[in-house]
The first five atom37 places (N, CA, C, CB, O) and aatype in JSON, in Angstrom:
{
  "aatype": [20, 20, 20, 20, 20, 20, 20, 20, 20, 20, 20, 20, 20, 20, 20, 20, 20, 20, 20, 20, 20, 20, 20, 20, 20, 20, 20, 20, 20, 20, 20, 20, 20, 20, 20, 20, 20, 20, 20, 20, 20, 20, 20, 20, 20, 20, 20, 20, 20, 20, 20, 20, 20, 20, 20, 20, 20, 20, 20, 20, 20, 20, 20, 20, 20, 20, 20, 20, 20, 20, 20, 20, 20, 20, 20, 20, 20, 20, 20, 20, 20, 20, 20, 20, 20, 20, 20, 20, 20, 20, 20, 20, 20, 20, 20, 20, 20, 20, 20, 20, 20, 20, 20, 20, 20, 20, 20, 20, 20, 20, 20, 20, 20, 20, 20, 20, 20, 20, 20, 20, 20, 20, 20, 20, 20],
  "atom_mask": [
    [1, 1, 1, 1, 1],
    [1, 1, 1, 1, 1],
    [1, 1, 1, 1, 1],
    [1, 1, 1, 1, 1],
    [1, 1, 1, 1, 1],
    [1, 1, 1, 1, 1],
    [1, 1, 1, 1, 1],
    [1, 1, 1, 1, 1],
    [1, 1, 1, 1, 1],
    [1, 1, 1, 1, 1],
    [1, 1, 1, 1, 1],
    [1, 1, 1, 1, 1],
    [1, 1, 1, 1, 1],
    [1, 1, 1, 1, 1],
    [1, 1, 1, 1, 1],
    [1, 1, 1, 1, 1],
    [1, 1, 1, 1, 1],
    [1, 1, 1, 1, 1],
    [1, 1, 1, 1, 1],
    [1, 1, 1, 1, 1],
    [1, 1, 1, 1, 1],
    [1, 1, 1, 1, 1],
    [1, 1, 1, 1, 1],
    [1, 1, 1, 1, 1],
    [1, 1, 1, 1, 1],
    [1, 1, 1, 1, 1],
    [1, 1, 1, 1, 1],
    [1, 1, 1, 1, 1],
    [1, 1, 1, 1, 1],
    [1, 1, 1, 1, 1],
    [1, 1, 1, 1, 1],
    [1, 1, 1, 1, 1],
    [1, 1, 1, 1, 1],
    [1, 1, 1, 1, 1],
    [1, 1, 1, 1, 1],
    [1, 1, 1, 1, 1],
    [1, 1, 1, 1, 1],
    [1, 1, 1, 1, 1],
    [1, 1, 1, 1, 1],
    [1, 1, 1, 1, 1],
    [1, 1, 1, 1, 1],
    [1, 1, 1, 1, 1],
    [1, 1, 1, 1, 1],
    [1, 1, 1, 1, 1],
    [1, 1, 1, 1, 1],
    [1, 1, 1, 1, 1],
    [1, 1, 1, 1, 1],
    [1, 1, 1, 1, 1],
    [1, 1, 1, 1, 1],
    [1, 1, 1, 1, 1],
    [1, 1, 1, 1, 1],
    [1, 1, 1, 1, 1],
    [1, 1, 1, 1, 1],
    [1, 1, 1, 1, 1],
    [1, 1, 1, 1, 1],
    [1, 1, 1, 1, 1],
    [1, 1, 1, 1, 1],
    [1, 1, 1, 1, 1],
    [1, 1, 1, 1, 1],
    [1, 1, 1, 1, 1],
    [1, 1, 1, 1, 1],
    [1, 1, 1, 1, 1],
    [1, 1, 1, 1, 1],
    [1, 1, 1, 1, 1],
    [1, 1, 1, 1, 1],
    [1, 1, 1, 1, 1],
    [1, 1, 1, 1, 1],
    [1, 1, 1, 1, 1],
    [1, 1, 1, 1, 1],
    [1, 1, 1, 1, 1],
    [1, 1, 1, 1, 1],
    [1, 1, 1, 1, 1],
    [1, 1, 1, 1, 1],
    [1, 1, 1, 1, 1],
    [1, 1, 1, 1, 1],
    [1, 1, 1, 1, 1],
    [1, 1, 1, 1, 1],
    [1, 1, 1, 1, 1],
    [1, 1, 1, 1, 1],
    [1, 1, 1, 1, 1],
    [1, 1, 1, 1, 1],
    [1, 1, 1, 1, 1],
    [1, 1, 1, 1, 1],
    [1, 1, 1, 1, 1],
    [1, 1, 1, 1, 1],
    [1, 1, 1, 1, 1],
    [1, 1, 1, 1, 1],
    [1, 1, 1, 1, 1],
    [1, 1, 1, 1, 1],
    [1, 1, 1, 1, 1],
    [1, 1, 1, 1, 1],
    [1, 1, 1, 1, 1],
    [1, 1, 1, 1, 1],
    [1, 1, 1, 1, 1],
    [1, 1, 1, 1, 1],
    [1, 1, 1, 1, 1],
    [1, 1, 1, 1, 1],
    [1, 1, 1, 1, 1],
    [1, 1, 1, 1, 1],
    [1, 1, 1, 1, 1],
    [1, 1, 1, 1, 1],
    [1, 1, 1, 1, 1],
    [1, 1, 1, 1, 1],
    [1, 1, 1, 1, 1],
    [1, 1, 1, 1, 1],
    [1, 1, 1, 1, 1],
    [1, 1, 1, 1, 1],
    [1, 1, 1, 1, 1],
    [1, 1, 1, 1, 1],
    [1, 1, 1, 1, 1],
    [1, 1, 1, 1, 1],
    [1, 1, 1, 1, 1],
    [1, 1, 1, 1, 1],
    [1, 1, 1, 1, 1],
    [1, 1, 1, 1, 1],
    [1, 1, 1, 1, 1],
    [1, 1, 1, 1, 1],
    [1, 1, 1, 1, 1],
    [1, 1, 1, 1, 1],
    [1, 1, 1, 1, 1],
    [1, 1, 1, 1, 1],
    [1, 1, 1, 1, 1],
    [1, 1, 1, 1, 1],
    [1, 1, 1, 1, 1],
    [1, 1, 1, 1, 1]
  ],
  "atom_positions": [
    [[20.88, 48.9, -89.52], [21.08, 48.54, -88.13], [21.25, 47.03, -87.97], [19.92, 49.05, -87.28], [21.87, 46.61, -86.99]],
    [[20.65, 46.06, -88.98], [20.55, 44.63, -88.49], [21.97, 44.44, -88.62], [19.56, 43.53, -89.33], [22.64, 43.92, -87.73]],
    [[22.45, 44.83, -89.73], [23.86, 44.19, -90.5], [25.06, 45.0, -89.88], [23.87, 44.45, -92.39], [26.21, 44.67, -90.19]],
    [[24.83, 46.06, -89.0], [25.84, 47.01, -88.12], [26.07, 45.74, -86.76], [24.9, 48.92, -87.47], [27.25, 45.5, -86.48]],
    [[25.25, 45.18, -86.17], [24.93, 44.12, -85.09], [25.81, 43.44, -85.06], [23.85, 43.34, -85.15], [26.87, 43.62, -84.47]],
    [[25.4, 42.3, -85.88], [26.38, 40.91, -86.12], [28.0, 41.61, -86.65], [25.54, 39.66, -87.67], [29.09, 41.24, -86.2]],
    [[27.78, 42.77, -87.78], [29.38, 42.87, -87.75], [30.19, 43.69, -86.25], [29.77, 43.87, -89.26], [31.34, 43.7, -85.79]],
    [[29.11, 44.22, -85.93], [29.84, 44.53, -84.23], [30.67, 43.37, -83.64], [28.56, 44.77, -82.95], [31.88, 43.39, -83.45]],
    [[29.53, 42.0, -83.29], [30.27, 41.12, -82.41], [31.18, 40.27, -83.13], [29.4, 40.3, -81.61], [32.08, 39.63, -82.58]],
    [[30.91, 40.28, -84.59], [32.03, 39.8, -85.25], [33.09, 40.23, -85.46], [31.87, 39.56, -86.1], [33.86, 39.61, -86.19]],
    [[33.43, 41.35, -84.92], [34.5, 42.24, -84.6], [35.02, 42.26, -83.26], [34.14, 43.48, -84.89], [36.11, 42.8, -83.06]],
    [[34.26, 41.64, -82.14], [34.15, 41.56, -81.17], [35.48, 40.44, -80.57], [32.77, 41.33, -81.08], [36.57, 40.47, -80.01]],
    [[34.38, 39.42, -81.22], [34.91, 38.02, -81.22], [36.29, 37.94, -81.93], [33.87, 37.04, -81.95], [37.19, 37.31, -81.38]],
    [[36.51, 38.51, -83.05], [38.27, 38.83, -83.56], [38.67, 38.83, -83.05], [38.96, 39.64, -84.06], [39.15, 37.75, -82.7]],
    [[39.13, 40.4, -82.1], [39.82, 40.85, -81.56], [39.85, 40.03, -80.16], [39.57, 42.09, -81.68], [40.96, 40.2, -79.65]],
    [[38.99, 39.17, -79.34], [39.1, 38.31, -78.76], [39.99, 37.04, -78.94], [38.15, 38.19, -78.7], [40.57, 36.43, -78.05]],
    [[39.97, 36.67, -80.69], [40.68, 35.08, -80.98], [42.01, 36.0, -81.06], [40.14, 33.87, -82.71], [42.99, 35.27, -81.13]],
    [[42.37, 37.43, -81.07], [43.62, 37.67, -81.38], [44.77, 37.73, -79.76], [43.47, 39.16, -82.31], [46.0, 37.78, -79.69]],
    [[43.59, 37.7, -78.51], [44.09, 38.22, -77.31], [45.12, 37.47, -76.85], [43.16, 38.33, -76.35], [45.35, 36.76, -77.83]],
    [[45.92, 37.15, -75.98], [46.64, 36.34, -75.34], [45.36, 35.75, -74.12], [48.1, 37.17, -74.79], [44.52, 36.54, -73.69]],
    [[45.39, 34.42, -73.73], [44.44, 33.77, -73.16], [45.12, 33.78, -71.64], [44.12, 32.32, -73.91], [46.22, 33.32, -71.33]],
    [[43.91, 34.6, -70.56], [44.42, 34.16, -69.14], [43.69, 33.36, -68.57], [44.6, 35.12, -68.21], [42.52, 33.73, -68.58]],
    [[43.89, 32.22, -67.97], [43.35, 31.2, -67.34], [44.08, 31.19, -65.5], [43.73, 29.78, -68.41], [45.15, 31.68, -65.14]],
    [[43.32, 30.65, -64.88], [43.47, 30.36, -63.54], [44.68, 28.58, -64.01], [41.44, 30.17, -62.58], [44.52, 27.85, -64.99]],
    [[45.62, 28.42, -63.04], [47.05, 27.79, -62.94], [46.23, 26.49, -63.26], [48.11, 27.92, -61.34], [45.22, 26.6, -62.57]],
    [[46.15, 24.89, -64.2], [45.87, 23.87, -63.5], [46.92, 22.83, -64.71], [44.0, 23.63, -63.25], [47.32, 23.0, -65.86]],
    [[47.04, 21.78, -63.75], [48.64, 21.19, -64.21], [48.28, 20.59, -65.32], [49.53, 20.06, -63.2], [48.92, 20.97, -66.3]],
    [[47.29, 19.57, -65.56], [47.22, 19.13, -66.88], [47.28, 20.48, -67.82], [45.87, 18.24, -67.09], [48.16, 20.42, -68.68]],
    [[46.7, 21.41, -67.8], [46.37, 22.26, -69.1], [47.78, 22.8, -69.16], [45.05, 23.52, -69.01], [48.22, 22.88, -70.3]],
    [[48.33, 23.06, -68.5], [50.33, 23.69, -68.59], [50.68, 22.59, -69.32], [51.6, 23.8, -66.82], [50.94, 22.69, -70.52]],
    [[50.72, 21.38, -68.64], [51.38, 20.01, -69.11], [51.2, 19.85, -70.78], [50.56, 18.62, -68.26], [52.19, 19.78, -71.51]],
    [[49.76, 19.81, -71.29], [49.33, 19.98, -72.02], [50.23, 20.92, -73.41], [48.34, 20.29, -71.35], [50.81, 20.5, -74.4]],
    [[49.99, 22.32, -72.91], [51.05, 23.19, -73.46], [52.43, 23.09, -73.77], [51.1, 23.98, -72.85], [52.98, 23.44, -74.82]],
    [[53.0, 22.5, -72.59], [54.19, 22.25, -72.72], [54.55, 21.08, -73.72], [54.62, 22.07, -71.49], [55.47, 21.36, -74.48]],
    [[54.09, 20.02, -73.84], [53.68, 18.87, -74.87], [53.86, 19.37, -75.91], [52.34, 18.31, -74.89], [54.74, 18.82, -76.58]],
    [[53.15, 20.6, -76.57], [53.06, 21.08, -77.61], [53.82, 22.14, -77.71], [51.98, 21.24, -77.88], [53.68, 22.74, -78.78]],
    [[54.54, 22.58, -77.01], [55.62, 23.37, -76.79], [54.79, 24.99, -77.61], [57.25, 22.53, -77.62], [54.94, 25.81, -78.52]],
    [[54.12, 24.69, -76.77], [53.47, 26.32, -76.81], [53.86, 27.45, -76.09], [52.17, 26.36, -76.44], [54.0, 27.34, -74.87]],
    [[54.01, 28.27, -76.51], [54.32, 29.53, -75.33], [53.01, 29.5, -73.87], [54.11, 31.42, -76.4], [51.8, 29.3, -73.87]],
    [[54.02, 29.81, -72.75], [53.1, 29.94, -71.64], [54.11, 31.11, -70.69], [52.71, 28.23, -70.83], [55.33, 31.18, -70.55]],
    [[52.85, 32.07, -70.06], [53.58, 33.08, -69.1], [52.9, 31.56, -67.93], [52.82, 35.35, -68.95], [52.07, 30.67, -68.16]],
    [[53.74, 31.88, -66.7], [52.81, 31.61, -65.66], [52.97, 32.49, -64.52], [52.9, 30.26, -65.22], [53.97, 32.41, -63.81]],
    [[51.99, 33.38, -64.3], [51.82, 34.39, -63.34], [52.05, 34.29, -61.8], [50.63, 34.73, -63.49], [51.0, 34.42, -61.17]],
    [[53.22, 34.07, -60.99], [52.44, 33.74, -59.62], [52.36, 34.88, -58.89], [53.09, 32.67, -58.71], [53.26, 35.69, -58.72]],
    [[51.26, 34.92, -58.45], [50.38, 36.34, -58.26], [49.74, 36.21, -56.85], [49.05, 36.58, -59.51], [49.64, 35.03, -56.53]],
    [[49.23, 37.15, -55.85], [48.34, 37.12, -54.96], [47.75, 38.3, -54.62], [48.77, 36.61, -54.02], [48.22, 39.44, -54.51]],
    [[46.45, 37.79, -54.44], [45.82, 39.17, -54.37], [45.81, 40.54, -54.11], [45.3, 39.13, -54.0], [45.25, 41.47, -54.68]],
    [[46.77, 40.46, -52.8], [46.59, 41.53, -51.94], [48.03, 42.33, -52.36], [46.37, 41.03, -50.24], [48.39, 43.37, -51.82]],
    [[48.78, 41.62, -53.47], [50.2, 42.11, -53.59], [49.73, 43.68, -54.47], [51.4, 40.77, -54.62], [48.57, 43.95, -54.76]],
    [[50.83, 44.51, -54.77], [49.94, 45.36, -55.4], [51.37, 45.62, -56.68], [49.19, 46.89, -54.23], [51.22, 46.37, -57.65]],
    [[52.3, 45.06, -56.48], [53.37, 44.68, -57.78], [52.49, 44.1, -58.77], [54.68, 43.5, -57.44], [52.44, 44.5, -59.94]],
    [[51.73, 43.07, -58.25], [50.97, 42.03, -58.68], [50.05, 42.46, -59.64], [50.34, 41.4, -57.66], [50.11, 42.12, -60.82]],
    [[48.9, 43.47, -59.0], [48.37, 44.17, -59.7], [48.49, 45.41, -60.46], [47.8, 44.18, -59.25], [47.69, 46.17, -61.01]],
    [[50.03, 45.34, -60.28], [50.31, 46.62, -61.08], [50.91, 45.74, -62.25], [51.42, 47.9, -60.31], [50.9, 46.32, -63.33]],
    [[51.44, 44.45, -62.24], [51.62, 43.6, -63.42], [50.38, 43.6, -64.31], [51.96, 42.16, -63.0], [50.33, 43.99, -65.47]],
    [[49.28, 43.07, -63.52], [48.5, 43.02, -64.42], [47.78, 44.05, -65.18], [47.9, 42.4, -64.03], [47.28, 43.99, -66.31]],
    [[47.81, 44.89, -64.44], [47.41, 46.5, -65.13], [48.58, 46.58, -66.53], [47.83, 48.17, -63.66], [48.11, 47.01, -67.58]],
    [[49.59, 46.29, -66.52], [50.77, 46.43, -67.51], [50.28, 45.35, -68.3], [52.41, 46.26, -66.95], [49.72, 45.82, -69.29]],
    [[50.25, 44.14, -68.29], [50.2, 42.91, -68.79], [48.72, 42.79, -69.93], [50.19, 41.87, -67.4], [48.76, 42.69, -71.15]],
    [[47.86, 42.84, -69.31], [46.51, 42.73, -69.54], [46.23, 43.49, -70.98], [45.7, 43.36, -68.27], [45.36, 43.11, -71.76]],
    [[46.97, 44.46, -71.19], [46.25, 45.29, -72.15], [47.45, 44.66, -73.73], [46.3, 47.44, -71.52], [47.41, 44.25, -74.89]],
    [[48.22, 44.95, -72.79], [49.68, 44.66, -73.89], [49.51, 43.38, -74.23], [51.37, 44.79, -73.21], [49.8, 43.27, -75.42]],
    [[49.15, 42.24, -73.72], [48.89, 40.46, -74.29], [47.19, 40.66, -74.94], [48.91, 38.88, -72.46], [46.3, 39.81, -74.98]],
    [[47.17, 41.72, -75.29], [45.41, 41.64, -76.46], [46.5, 42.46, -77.74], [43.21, 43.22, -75.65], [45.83, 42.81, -78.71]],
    [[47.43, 42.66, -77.83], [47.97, 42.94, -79.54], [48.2, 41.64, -80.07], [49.54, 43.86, -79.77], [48.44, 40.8, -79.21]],
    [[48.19, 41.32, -81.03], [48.05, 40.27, -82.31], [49.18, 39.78, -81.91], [47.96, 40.74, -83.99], [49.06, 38.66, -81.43]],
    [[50.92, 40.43, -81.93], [51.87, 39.21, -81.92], [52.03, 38.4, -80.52], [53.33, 39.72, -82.33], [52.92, 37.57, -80.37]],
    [[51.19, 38.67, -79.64], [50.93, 37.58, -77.9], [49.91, 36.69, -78.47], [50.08, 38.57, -76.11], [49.85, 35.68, -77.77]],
    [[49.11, 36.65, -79.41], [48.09, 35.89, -79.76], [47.83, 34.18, -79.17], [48.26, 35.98, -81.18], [46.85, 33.67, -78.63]],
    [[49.22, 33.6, -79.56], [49.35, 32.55, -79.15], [49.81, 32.09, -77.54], [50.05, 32.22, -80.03], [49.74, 30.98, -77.01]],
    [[50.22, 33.12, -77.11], [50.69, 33.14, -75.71], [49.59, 32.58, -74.7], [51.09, 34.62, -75.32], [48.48, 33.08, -74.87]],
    [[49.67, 31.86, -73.91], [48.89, 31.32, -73.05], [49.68, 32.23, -71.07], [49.11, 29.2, -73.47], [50.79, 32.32, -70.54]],
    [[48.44, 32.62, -70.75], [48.94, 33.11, -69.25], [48.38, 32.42, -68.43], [48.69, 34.48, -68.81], [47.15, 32.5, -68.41]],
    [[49.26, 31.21, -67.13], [48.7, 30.58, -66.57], [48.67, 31.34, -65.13], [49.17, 29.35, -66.78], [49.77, 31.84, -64.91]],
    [[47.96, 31.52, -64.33], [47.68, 32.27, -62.86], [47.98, 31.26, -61.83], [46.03, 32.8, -62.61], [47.19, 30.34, -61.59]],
    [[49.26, 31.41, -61.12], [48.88, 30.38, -60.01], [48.62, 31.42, -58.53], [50.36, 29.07, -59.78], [49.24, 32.43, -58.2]],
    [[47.71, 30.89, -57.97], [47.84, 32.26, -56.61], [48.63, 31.51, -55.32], [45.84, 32.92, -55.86], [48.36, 30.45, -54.75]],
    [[49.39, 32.21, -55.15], [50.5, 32.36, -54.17], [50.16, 31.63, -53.05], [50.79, 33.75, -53.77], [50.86, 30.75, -52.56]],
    [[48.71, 32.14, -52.51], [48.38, 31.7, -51.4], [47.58, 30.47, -50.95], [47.94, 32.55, -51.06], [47.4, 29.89, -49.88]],
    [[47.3, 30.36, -51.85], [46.35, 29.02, -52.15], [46.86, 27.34, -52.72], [45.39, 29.56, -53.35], [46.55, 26.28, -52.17]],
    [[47.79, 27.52, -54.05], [48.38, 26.54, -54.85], [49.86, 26.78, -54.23], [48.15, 26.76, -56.58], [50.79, 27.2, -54.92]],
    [[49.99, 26.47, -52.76], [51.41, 26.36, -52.24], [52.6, 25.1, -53.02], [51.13, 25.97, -50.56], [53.83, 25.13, -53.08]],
    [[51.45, 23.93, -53.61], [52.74, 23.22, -54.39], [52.73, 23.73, -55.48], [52.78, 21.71, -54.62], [53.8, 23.59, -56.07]],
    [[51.89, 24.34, -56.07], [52.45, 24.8, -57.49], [53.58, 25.83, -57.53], [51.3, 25.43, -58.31], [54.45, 26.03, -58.38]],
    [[53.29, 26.52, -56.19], [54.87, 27.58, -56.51], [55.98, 27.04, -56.01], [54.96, 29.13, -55.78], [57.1, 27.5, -56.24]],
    [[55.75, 26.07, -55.33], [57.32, 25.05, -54.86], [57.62, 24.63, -55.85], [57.35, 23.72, -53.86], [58.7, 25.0, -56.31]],
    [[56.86, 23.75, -56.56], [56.93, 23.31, -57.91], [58.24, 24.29, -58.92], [55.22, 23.52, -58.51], [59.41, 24.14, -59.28]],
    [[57.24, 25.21, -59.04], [58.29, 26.27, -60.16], [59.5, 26.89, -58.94], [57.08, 28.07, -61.08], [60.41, 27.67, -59.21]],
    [[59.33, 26.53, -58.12], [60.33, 27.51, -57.33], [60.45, 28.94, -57.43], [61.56, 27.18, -57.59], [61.42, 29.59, -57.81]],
    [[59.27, 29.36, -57.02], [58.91, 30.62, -56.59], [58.96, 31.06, -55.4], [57.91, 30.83, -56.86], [58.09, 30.81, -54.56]],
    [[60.02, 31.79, -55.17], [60.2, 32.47, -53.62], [59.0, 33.27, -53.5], [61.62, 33.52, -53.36], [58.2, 32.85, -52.66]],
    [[58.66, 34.41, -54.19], [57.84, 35.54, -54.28], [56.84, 35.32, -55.02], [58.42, 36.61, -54.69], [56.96, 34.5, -55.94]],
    [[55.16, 36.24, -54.72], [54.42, 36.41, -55.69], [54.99, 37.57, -56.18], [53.08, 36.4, -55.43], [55.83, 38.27, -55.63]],
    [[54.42, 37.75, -57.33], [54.86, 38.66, -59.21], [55.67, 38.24, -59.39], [55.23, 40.25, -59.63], [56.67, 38.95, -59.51]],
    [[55.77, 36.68, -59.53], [57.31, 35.92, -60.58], [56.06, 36.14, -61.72], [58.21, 33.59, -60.21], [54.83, 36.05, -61.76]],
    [[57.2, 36.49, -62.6], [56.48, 35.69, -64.05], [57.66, 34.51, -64.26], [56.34, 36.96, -65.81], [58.76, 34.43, -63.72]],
    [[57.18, 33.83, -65.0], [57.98, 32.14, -65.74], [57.92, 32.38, -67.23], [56.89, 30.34, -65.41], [56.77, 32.06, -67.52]],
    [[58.47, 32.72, -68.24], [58.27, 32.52, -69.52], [58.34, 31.06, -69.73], [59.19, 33.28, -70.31], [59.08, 30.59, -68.86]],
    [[57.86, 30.11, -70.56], [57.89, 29.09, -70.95], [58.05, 28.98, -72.78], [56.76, 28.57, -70.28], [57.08, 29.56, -73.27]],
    [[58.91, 28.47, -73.78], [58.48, 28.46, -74.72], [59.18, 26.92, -75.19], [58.7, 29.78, -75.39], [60.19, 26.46, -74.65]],
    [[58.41, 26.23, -76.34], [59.4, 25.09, -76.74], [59.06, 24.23, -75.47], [61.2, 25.57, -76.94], [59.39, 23.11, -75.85]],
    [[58.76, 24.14, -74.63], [58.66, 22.64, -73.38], [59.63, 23.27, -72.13], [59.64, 20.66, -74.16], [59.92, 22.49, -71.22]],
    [[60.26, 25.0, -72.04], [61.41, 24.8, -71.32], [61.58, 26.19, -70.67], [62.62, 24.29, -72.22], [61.54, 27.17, -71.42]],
    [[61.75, 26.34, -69.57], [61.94, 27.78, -68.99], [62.8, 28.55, -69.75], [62.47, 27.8, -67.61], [63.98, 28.31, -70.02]],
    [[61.95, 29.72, -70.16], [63.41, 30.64, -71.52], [63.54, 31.96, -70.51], [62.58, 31.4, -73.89], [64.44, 32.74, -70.83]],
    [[62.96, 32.23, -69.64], [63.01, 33.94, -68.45], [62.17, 33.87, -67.37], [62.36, 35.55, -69.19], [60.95, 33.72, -67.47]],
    [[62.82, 33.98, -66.29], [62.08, 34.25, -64.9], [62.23, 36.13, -64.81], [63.09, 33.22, -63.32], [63.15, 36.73, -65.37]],
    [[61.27, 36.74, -64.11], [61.25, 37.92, -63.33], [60.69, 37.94, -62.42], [60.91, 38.82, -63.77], [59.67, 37.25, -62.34]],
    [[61.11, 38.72, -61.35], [60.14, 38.95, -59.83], [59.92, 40.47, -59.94], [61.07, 38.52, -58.08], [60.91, 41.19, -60.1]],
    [[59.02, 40.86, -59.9], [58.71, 42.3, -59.24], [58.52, 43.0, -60.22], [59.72, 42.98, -58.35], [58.15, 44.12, -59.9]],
    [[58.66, 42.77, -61.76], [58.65, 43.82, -62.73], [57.77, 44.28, -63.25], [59.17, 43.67, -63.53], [57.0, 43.62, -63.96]],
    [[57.66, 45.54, -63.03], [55.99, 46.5, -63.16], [56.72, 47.13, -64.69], [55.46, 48.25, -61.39], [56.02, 47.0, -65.7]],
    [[58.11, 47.81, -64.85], [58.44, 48.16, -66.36], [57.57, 48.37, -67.07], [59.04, 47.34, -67.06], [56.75, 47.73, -66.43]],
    [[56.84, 48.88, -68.15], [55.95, 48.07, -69.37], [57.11, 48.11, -69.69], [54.63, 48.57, -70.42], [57.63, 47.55, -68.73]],
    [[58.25, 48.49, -70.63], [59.43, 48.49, -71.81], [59.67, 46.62, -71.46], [61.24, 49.9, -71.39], [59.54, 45.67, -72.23]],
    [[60.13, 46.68, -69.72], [60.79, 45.57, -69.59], [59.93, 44.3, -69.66], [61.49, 45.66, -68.42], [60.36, 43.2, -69.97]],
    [[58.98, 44.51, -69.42], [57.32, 43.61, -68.98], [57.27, 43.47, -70.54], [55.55, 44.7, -67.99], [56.76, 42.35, -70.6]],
    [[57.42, 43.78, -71.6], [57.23, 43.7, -73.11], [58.18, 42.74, -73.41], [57.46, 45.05, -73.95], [57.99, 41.55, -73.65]],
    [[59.51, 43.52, -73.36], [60.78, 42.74, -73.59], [60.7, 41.18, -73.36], [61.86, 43.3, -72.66], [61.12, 40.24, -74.04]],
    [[60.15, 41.22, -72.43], [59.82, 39.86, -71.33], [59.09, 38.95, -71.51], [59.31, 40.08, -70.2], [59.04, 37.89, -70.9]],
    [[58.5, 39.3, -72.32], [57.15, 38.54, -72.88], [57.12, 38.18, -74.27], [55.9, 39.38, -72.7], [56.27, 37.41, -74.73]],
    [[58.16, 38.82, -75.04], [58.13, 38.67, -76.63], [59.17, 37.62, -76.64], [58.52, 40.13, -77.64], [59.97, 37.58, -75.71]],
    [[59.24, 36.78, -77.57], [59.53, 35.23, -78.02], [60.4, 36.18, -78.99], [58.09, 33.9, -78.7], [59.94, 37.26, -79.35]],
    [[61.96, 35.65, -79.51], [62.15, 35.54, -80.36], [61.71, 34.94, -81.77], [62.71, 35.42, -79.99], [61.41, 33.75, -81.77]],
    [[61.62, 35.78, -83.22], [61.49, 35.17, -84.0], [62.07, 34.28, -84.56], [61.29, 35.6, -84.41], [61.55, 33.73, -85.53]]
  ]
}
């Protein structure tokens, strides 16, 4: 039982460093990313939308497989961070923004899909 424990959360914690990371929207940490030309989704989302949460119901499970690992998901909410979605020029909440390399590579509005929500999210090799 002692040695079942620790390899539990050390199994835990894996499958955690393997997830895609969601964070709430803030500009240095994008900026940051982009610098390093890391992959970034940025979500603009609002609560009460229910595209929104039907993204994330799609999204959420599919960015914890190993090849999203590095993917960073930034959240901006719609209703709140009004310059951040002027910023990206977001008419609508459920844009996603793909970001990869420092540079917008795919916008979508509204797409609940999983096939297309996948498509959408995978980086060329």
């Amino acid at each position: 039982m002692k040695k079942i424990i620790p390899m539990f959360f050390a199994a835990l914690l894996a499958g955690q460093a393997l997830a895609a990371d969601f964070q709430p929207f803030q500009q240095a940490k994008f900026d940051a990313l982009q610098k390093d030309g890391k992959p970034v989704l940025v979500d603009i989302y609002a609560d009460w939308c229910p595209v929104c949460h039907r993204q994330e119901q799609v999204l959420k499970p599919m960015l914890q497989e190993p090849e999203f690992k590095n993917l960073t998901v930034l959240k901006v909410d719609f209703d709140s961070q009004k310059q951040e979605v002027k910023a990206f020029k977001a008419n609508r909440q459920s844009t996603l923004i793909l970001f990869n390399g420092g540079k917008e590579v795919r916008r979508s509005v509204g797409e609940t899909n999983p096939q297309r929500l996948r498509q959408f999210v995978t980086l060329p090799h």
